[in-house]
Amino acid sequence: MKTLRILLIAMGFLYGASDLGLASENNNNHVTFKVTDVPGYWYDTGVDIAGTRSLAIVTPGTSIDFLQNINGTPVAEARHTVTSLLWPSNAKSGELIDQDAANQDNHHVTLKTPGLYVYVCKLHPYMLGAVIVDNGNTPGLDIGKQLTLLGVTKEGTLTFDSASDLALRLLRAFFIVTNPSNWKDYTKANLPYPHNIYQPTYPNVPVRVYSGGSLVGTDDNLPKLGDAIIAQGYDGKVIPAQQKPSINGVGEVWVDTQFELTNVKPDKFPGTISVVEVDATTNNWEVKRKIALPQQNMNNGHNMWPSHNQKQVYQTEWHGKSLFVLERATGKFLQEIEVGHDPAHVMTRVDTQQVHTGLNGEDGVMELNRNPVTGLLTKNRVISMQDPAHPTKPTQPHAHWMGHDGATMATPNANTGDSSLFDFDEDKVVSKLPTGALSIAVGMMPNSSFYYVSNYLGHDLSVVNMNTLPPSRFGDNISVLLGYDPSTGSTTGTVNDPPCTATLLGGHPCLIGGLPIQTPVSPDGKFVITGNTLGGTITILDTTTNKVVKVLACDPGCHGVNFGAKSGSLQNPNGGYYAYVTSKFANRLIVLDYDPNGDGKADDAVIAGWVLLANKTAPNDDRTTGNLGQGGQGVLPIPLVYNGWVQKLPTEWCTKLSASQRTPFPGTTDPASCLH
Ligand SMILES: [Cu+2]
């Protein structure tokens, strides 16, 4: 009943707003999107259509403006790109748009070919805007016969029917991403049925979609978009109440709740850090602090790493220019240091305690020195990620990873579809190898033998062998689509358990990866665990076979993964690790027990519990007011447990770990353990 009511409301909104929108847009033959840093409204027309302000419905020949500055004053603090992500396959090349580098310029395109066009920022790929060019002579909105998705997979560019599982998945994602009231809110778990159901609203308008070249339905009886998405069976399930893991973690987990809004800080500087207690205390598995940095206008805080002594936490702002230093124990602000455009990830170097942060809006990585007495940072140099012999356009590195001994740094270059390996002894980039479309994150083996790169728009992982001279690609890219058929939604992978039966209408949806993001290697080197934003899933890859062995349901916009120590238990006295997983469009932190019995196999991987990230009563520096607990991205368990870093822990943290946690990959580092 609830569903029907919501759909009727959505239809009402759509017809009302779009009729108005169409009228005004037709008069001017002109639509403007402001490109902003405001969560959910990154491409903002200012006109609400069925809950989204990122959609325009226009007639052929309409001119589309993307506004990033007004008379030279930037609309947003960040640099962005305006890039065609999805388009009707018969669109002309002049109807597509992209830039060679992140920028704050205005852009323009004129659209004539009917169909659906979606735009993305290549730095911040949750930023979406869409235009439907509708030929007004036929009933129903024109989506196009076939659609093409930017990026290249092993199978080639993804071109698929507009009536297909993939088209519906992408449309569903668009209406969730660009409408904050469609984000999955775990505070609703405690409401009475049916208010505890997760059912996003979609515009339920007749659409002209095609399968095998033929129109689906007839002019008098066209399929309706909302009905078609809902029939896929992705939504409509009860949001489960919080479940605390039965086995404790160790220490605490810091989460960047990047889209949370607070009282003092304007919405164009969103984001908090939510600090979660996971140790054996009375209030464990709860948020114990929120940090928004209102005086500093922290803008979309994205990723973190601690100092060796765990006394400071370094925090990036992905839509700004600064790196922040915080006191871990209190959350107190210690330092803001401007590093460059759109710093994304940050890590320390094991041997020197230097700090490296990738400048996602530029070409390099900023290197900073740490004062051993105060713990504060000073800028040292920017390291270019170019191959000096073959310079290209800016690399725009996103989530780099550092070697266990401080000798290496690998970057995924989002703008050049490759990965650079920097050698600190040789002080140069020793390889820059093609990986895939929009390479976004790196995870490295605990002995720096191989590293993994996730390719966001390639839907796969690349492996680089660091042992060869020069380093080289190892094997083919590993698809996380699991044999996904974009038409029907079926998979050929065997990791869906029980087997799924998805068909276009009916069945239950297969778990697939796709649009992979963070991809760290477990501290013992056994697994690579990846957050997938397309499928809303977590995939687990076994490093001995380089095969995906398990896929688990996550949340909309599944994104961040990081490993933290798990307490010892009867089943596994050595403790092992949890993987902590965050999602951009849901407000919970998932605690994944990927190997409960510690036998080195992930067949029994299970979500052991989760933490609600919305919390209005926890101590804070600025009261939370909107998008509560939403925008989960960077996730940092403390103490840090990766090989190389774990041996540097001070005694008070070291003694909390088991012997195997203190030495996760024996024989590779000196000292062998943090117990001296
Ligand atoms: Cu961006």
PDB file of N, CA and C and ligand atoms in Angstrom, residues 79-80 121 123-124 127, ligand 1:
ATOM      1  N   ARG A  79      37.914  21.353  -7.669  1.00  0.00           N
ATOM      2  CA  ARG A  79      37.977  21.193  -9.116  1.00  0.00           C
ATOM      3  C   ARG A  79      37.144  19.968  -9.491  1.00  0.00           C
ATOM      4  N   HIS A  80      36.500  20.021 -10.641  1.00  0.00           N
ATOM      5  CA  HIS A  80      35.703  18.891 -11.104  1.00  0.00           C
ATOM      6  C   HIS A  80      35.930  18.701 -12.600  1.00  0.00           C
ATOM      7  N   CYS A 121      31.460  13.517 -12.629  1.00  0.00           N
ATOM      8  CA  CYS A 121      32.782  14.097 -12.390  1.00  0.00           C
ATOM      9  C   CYS A 121      33.765  12.948 -12.262  1.00  0.00           C
ATOM     10  N   LEU A 123      36.618  12.962 -10.930  1.00  0.00           N
ATOM     11  CA  LEU A 123      37.298  12.918  -9.636  1.00  0.00           C
ATOM     12  C   LEU A 123      36.384  12.309  -8.584  1.00  0.00           C
ATOM     13  N   HIS A 124      35.155  12.823  -8.554  1.00  0.00           N
ATOM     14  CA  HIS A 124      34.190  12.468  -7.509  1.00  0.00           C
ATOM     15  C   HIS A 124      33.040  11.770  -8.212  1.00  0.00           C
ATOM     16  N   MET A 127      29.096  12.257  -8.306  1.00  0.00           N
ATOM     17  CA  MET A 127      28.454  13.479  -8.799  1.00  0.00           C
ATOM     18  C   MET A 127      27.786  13.166 -10.141  1.00  0.00           C
TER      19      MET A 127
HETATM   20 CU    CU B   1      34.312  16.373  -8.695  1.00  0.00          CU
END
